[in-house]
PDB file of C-alpha atoms and ligand atoms in Angstrom:
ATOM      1  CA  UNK A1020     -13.082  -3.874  -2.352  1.00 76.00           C
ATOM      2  CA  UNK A1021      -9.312  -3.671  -2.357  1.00 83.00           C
ATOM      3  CA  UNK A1022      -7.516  -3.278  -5.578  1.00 92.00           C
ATOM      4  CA  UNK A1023      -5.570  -6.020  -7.065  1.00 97.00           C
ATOM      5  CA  UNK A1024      -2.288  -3.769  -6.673  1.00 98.00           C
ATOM      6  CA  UNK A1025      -0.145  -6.109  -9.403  1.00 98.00           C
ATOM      7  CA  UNK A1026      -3.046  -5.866 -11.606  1.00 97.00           C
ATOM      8  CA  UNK A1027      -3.424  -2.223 -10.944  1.00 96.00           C
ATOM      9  CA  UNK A1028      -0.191  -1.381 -12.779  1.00 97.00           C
ATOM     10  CA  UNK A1029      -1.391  -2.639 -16.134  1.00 96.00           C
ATOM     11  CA  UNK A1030      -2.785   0.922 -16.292  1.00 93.00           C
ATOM     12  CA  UNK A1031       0.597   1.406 -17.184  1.00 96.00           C
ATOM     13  CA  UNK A1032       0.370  -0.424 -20.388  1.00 96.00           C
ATOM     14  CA  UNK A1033      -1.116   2.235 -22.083  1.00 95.00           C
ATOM     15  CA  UNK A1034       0.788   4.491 -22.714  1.00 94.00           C
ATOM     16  CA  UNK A1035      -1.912   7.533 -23.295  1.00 92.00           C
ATOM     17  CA  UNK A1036      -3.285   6.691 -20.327  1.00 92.00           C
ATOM     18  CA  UNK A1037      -3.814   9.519 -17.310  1.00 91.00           C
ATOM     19  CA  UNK A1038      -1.418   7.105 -15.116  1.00 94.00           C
ATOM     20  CA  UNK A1039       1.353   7.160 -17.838  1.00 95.00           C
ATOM     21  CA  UNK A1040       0.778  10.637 -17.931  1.00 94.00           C
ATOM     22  CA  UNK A1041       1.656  10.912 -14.499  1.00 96.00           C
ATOM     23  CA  UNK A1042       4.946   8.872 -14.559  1.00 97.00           C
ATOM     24  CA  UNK A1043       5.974  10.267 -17.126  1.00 96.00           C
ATOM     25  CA  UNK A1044       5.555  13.747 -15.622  1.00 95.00           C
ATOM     26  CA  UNK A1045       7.374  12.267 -11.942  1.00 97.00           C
ATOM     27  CA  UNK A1046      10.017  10.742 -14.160  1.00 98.00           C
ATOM     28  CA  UNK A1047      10.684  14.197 -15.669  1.00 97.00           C
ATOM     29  CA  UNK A1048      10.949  15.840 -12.196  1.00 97.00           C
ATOM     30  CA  UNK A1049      12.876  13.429 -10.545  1.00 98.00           C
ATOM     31  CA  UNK A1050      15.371  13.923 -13.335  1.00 98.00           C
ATOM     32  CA  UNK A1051      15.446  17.644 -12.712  1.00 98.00           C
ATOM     33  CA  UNK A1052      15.742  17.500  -8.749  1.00 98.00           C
ATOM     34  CA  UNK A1053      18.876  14.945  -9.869  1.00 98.00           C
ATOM     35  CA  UNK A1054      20.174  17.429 -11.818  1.00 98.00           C
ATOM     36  CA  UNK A1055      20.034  20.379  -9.292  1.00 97.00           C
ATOM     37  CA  UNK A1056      21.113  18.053  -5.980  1.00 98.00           C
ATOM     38  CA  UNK A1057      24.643  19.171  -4.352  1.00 96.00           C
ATOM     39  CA  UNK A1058      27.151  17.244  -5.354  1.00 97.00           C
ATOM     40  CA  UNK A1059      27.752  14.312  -3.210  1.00 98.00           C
ATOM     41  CA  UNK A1060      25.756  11.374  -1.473  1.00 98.00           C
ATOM     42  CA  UNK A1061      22.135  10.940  -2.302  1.00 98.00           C
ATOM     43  CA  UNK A1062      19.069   9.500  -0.296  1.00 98.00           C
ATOM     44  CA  UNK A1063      16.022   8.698  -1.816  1.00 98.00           C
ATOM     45  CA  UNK A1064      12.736   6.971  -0.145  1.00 98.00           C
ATOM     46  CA  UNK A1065       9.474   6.190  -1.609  1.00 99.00           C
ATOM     47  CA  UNK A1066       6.329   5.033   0.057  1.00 98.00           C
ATOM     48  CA  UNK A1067       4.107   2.170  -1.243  1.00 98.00           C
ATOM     49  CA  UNK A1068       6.711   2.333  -3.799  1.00 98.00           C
ATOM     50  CA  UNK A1069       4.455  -0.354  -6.372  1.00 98.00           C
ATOM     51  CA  UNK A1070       6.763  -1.909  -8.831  1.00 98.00           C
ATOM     52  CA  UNK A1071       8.611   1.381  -8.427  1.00 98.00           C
ATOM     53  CA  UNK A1072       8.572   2.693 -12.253  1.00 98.00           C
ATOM     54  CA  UNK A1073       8.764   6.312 -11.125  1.00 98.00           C
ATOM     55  CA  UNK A1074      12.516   6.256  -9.720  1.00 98.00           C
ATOM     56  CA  UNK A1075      14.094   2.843 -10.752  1.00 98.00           C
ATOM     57  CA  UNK A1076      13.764   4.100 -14.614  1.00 98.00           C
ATOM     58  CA  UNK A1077      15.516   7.546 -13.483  1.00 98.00           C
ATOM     59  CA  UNK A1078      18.399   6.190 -11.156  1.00 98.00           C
ATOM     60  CA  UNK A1079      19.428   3.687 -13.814  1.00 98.00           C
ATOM     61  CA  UNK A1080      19.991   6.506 -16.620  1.00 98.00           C
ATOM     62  CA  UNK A1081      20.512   9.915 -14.744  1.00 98.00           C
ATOM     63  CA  UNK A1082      24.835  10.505 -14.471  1.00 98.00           C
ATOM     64  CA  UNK A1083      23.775  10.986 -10.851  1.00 98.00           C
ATOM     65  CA  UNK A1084      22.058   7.799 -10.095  1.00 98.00           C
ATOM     66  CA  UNK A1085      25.050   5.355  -8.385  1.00 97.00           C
ATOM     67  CA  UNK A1086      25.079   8.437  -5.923  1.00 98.00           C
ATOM     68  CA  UNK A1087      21.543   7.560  -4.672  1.00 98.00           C
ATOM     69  CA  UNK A1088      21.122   5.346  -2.205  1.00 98.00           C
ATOM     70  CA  UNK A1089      17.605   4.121  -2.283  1.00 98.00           C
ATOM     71  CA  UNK A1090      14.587   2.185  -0.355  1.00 98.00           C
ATOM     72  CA  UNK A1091      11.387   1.311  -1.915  1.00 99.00           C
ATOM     73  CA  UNK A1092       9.041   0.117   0.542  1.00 99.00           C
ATOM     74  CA  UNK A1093       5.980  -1.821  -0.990  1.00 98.00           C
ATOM     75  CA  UNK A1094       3.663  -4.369   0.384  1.00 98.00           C
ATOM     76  CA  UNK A1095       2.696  -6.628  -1.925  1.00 98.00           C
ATOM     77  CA  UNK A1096       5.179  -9.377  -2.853  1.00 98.00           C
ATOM     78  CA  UNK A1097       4.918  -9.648  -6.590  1.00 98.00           C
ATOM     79  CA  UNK A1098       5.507  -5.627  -7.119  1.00 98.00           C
ATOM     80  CA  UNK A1099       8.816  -6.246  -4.702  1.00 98.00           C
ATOM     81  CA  UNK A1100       9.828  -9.028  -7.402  1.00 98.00           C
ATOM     82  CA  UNK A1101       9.310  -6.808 -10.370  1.00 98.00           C
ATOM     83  CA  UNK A1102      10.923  -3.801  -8.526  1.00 98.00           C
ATOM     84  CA  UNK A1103      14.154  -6.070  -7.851  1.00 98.00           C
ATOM     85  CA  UNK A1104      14.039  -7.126 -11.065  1.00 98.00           C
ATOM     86  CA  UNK A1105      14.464  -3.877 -12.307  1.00 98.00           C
ATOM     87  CA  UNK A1106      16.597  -2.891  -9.877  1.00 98.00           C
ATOM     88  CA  UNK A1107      19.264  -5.995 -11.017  1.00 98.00           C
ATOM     89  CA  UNK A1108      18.679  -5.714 -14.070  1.00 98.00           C
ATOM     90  CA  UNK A1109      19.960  -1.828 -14.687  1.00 97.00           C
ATOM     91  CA  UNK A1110      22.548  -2.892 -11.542  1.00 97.00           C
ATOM     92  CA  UNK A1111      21.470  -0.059  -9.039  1.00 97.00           C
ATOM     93  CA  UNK A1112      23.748  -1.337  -5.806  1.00 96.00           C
ATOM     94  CA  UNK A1113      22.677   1.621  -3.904  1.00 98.00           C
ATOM     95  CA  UNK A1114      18.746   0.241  -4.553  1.00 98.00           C
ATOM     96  CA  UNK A1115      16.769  -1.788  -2.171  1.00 98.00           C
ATOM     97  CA  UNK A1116      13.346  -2.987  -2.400  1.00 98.00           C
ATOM     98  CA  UNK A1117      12.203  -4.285   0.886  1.00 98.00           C
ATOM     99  CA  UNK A1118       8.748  -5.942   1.485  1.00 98.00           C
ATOM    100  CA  UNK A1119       7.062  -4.317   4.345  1.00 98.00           C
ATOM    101  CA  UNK A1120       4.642  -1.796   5.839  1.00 98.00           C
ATOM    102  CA  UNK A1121       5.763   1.613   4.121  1.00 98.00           C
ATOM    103  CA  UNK A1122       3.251   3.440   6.791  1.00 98.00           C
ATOM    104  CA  UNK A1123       5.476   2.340   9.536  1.00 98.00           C
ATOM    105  CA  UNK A1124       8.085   5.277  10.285  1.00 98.00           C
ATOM    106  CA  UNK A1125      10.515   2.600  11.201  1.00 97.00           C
ATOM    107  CA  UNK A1126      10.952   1.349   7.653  1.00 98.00           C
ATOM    108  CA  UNK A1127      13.030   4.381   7.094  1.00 98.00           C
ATOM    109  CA  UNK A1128      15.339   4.346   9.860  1.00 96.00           C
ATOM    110  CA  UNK A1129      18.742   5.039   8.689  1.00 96.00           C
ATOM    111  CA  UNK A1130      17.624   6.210   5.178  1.00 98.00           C
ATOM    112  CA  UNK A1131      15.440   9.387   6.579  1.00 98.00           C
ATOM    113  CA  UNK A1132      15.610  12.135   6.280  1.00 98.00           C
ATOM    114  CA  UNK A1133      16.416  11.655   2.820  1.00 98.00           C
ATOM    115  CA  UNK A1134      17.000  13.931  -0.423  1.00 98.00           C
ATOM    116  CA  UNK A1135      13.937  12.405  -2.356  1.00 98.00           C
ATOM    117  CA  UNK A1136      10.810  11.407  -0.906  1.00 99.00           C
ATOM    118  CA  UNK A1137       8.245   9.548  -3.633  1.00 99.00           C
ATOM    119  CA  UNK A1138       4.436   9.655  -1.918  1.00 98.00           C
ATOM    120  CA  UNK A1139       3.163   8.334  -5.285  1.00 98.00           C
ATOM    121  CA  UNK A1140      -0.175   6.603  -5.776  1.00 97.00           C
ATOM    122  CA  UNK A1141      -0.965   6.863  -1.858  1.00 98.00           C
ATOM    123  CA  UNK A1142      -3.281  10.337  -0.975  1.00 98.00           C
ATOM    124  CA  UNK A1143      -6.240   9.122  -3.028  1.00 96.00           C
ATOM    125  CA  UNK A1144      -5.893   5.748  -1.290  1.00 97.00           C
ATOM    126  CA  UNK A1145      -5.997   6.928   2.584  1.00 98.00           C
ATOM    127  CA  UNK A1146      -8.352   9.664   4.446  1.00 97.00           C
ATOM    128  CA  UNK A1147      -8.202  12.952   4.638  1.00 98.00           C
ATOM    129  CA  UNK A1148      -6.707  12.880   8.217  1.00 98.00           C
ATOM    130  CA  UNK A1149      -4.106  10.449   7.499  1.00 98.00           C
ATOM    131  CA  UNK A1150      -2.893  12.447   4.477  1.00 98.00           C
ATOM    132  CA  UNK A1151      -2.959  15.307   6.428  1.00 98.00           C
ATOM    133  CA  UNK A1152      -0.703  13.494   9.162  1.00 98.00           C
ATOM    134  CA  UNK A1153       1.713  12.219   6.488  1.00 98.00           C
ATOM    135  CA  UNK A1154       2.732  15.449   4.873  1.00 98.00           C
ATOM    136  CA  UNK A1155       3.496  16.654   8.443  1.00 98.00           C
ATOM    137  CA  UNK A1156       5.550  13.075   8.834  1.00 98.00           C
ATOM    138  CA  UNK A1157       7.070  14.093   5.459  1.00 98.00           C
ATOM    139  CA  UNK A1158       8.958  17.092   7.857  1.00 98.00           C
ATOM    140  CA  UNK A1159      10.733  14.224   9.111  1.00 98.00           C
ATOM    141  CA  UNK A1160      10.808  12.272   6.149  1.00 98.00           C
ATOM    142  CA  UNK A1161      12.818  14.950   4.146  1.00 98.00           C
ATOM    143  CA  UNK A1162      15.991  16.583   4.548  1.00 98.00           C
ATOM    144  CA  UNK A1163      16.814  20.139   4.198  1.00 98.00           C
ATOM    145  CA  UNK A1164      16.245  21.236   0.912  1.00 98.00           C
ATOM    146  CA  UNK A1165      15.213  17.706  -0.349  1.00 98.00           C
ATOM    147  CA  UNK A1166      12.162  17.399  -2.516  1.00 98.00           C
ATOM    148  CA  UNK A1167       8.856  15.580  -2.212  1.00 98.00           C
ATOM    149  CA  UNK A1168       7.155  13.869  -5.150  1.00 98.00           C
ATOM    150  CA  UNK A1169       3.583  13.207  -4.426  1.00 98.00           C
ATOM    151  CA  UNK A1170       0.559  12.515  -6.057  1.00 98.00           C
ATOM    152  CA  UNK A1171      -3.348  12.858  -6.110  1.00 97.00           C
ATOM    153  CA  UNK A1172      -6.678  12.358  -8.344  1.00 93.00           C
ATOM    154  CA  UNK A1173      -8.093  15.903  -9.210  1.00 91.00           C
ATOM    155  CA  UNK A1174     -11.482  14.586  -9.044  1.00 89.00           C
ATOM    156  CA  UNK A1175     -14.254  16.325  -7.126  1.00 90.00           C
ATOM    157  CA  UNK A1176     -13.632  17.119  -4.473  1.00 91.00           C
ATOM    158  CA  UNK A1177     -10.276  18.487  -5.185  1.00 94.00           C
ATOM    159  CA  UNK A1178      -7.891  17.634  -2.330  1.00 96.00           C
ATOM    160  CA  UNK A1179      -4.873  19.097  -4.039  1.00 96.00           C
ATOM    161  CA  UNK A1180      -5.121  22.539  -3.198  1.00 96.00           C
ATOM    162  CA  UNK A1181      -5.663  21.610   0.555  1.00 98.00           C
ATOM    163  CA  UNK A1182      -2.530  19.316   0.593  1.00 98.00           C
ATOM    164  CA  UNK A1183      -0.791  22.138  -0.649  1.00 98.00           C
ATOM    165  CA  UNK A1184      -1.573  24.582   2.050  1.00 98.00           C
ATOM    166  CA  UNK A1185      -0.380  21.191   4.776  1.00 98.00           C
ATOM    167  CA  UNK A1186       3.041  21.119   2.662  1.00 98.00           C
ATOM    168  CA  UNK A1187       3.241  25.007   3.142  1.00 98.00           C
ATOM    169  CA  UNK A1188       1.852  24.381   7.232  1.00 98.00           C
ATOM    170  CA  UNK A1189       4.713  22.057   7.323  1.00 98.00           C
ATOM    171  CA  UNK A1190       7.697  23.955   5.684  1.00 98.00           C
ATOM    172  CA  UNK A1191       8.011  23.290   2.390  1.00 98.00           C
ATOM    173  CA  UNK A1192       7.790  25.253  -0.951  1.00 98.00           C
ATOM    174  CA  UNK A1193       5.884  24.822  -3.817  1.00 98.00           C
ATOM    175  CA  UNK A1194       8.392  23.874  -6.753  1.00 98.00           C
ATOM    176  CA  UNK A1195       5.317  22.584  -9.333  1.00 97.00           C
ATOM    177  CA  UNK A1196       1.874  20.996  -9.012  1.00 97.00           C
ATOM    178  CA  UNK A1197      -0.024  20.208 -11.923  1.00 92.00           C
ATOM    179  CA  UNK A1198      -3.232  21.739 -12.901  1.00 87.00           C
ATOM    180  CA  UNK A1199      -6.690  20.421 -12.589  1.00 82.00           C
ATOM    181  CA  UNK A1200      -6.564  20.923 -16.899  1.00 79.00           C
ATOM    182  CA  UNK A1201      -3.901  18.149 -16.608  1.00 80.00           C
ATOM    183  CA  UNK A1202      -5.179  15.397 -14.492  1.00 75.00           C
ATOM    184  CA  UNK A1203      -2.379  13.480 -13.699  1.00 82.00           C
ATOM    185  CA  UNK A1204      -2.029  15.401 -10.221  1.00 91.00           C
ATOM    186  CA  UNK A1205       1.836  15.536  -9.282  1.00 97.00           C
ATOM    187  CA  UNK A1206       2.961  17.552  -6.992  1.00 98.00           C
ATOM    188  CA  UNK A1207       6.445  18.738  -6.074  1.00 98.00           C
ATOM    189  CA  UNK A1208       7.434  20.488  -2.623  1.00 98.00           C
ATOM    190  CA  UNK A1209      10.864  21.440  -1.315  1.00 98.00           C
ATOM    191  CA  UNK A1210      11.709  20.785   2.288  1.00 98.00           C
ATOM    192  CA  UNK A1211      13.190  24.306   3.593  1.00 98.00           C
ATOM    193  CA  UNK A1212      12.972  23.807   7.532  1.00 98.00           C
ATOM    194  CA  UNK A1213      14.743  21.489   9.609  1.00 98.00           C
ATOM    195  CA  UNK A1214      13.600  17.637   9.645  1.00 98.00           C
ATOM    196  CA  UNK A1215      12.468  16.514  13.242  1.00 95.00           C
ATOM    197  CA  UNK A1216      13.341  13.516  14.460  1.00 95.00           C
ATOM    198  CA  UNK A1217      11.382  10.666  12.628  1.00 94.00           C
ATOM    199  CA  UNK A1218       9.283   9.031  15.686  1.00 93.00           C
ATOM    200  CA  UNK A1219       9.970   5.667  15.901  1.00 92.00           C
ATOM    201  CA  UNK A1220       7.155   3.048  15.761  1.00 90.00           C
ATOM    202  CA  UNK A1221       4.392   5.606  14.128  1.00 96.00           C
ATOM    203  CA  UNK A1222       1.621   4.262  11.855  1.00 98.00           C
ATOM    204  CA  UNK A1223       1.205   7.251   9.338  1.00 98.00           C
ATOM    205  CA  UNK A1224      -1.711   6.181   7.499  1.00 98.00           C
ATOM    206  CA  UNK A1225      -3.606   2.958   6.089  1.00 98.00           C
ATOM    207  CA  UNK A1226      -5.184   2.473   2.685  1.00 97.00           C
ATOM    208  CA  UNK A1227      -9.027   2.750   3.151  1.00 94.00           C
ATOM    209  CA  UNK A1228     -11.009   0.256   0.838  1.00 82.00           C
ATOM    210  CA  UNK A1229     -12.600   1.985  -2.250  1.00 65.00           C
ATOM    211  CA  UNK A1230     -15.958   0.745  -1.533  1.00 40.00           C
ATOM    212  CA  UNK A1231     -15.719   3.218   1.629  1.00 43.00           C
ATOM    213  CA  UNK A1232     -14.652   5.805  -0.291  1.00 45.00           C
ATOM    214  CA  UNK A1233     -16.190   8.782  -2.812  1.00 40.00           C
ATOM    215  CA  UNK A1234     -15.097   8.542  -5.968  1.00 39.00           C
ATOM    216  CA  UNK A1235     -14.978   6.142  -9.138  1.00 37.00           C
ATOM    217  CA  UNK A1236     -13.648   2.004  -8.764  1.00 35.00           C
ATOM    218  CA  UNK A1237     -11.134   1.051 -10.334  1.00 33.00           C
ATOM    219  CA  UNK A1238     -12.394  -0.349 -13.301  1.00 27.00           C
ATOM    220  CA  UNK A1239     -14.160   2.841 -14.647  1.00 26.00           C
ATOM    221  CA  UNK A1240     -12.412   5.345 -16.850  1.00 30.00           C
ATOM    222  CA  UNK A1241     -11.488   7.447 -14.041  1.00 37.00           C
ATOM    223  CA  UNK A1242      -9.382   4.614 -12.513  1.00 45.00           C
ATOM    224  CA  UNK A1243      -5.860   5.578 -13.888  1.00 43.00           C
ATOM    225  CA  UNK A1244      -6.072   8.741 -11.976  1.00 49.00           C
ATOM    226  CA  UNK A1245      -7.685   7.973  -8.884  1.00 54.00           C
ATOM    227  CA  UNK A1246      -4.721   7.811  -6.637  1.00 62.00           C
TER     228      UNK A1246
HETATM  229  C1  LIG B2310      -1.668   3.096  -6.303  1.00 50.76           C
HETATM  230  S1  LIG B2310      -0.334   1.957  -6.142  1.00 50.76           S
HETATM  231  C2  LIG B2310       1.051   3.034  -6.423  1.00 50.76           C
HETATM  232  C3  LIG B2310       2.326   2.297  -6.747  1.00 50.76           C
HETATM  233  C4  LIG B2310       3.474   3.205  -7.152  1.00 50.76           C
HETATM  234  N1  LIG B2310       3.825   4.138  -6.093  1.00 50.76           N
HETATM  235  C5  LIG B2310       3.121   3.958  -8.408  1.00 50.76           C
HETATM  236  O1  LIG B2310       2.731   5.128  -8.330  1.00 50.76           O
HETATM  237  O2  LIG B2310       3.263   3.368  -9.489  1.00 50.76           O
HETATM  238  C6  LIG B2310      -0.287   1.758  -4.384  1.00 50.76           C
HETATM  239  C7  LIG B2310       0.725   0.748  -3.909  1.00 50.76           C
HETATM  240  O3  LIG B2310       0.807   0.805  -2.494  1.00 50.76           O
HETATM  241  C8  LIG B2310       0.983  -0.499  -1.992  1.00 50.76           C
HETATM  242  N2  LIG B2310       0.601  -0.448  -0.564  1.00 50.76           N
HETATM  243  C9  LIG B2310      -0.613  -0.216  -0.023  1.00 50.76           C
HETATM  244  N3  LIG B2310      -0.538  -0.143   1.316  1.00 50.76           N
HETATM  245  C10 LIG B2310       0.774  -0.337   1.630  1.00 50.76           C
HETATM  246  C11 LIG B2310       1.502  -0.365   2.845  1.00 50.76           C
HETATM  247  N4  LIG B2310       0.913  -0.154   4.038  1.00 50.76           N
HETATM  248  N5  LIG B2310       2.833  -0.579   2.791  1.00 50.76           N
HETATM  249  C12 LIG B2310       3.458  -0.798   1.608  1.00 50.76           C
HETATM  250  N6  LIG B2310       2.821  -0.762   0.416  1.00 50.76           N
HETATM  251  C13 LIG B2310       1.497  -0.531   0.431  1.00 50.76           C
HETATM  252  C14 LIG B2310       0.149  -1.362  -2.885  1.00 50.76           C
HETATM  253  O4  LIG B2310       0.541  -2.708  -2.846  1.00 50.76           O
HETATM  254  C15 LIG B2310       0.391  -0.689  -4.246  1.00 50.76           C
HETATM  255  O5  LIG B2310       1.461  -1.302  -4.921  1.00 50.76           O
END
């Protein structure tokens, strides 16, 4: 069955829950990577980008954020209205939300490669294979020395330290990934190679229903974490 995906960010409610956990955690490093980015012109992306509490919350208080020029890509049409919302209401010009397929490469023509790329709340949602292909499209994604937020249940089995060794296979450095102990599953990776050229037209991955999947529905008390 496929989540309710304005429903699912209730989980956010709560603010001991594993999923507030987590955004709080993103928050914190997309605050640091802010505060370390060259001076200049800023490009940030994220994929599937929900209601997009990770980055709008950062851009609207960090001194840096009116140099970021962001796109949140999300598919469902009431998270886009929240997300511009919040977007108008902390008056980020640089900030679009745009309703759309985030898996299609071409939603991030003129934006990629871009300083900040959020993959947040998508590997526990697609296969294997497809998050596989889309840390290798995240070589494209990214721009030298620009930094990938991403994030992943730790439950069994663990995917995380295999995604790991893909971000490695595809040229980027650790900078932190959280430890099974913590749960919330964020990972950080900085781009160091050179981005190829983003292919145009490319499906990078689709969200598999839960009911195909291992692993707990979303009503359980696993849920908050399982993405
Ligand atoms: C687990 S939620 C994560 C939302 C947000 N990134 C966060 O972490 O709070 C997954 C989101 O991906 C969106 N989504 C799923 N498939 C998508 C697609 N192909 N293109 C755009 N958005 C998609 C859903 O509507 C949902 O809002």
């Amino acid at each position: 069955m496929t989540p309710d995906w304005y429903d699912w960010h209730a989980h956010y409610a709560d603010p001991t829950s594993a999923l507030s956990l987590r955004l709080a955690e993103l928050r914190t490093r997309i605050g640091a990577a802010l505060d370390q980015a060259p001076p200049g012109p800023l490009r940030a992306i994220s994929l599937c980008a929900g209601q997009g509490r990770d980055l709008i919350p950062v851009l609207a208080t960090h001194p840096r954020g009116g140099d970021v020029t962001a796109r949140l890509v999300e598919r469902d049409p009431r998270n886009v209205e929240v997300a511009r919302a919040a977007v108008q209401e902390v008056g980020l010009s640089g900030v679009e939300v745009v309703l759309g397929d985030a898996a299609r490469t071409d939603a991030y023509a003129g934006l990629a490669p871009a300083d900040l790329v959020l993959v947040c709340g998508v590997f526990g949602n697609i296969s294997d294979a497809d998050v596989r292909a889309t840390v290798h499209h995240c070589a494209s994604l990214c721009a030298t020395g620009g930094i990938v937020f991403w994030t992943r249940h730790r439950q069994s089995p663990d995917l995380v330290p295999t995604i790991c060794e893909w971000f490695a296979e595809a040229g980027f450095a650790e900078v932190a990934v959280s430890t099974p102990a913590e749960e919330v599953g964020v990972g950080v990776h900085r781009f160091l190679g050179t981005p190829g050229p983003l292919p145009a037209d490319a499906t990078m991955f689709e969200f598999t229903e839960r009911s195909r999947r291992a692993g707990p529905s979303l009503t359980d008390g696993h849920a908050t974490v399982d993405s």
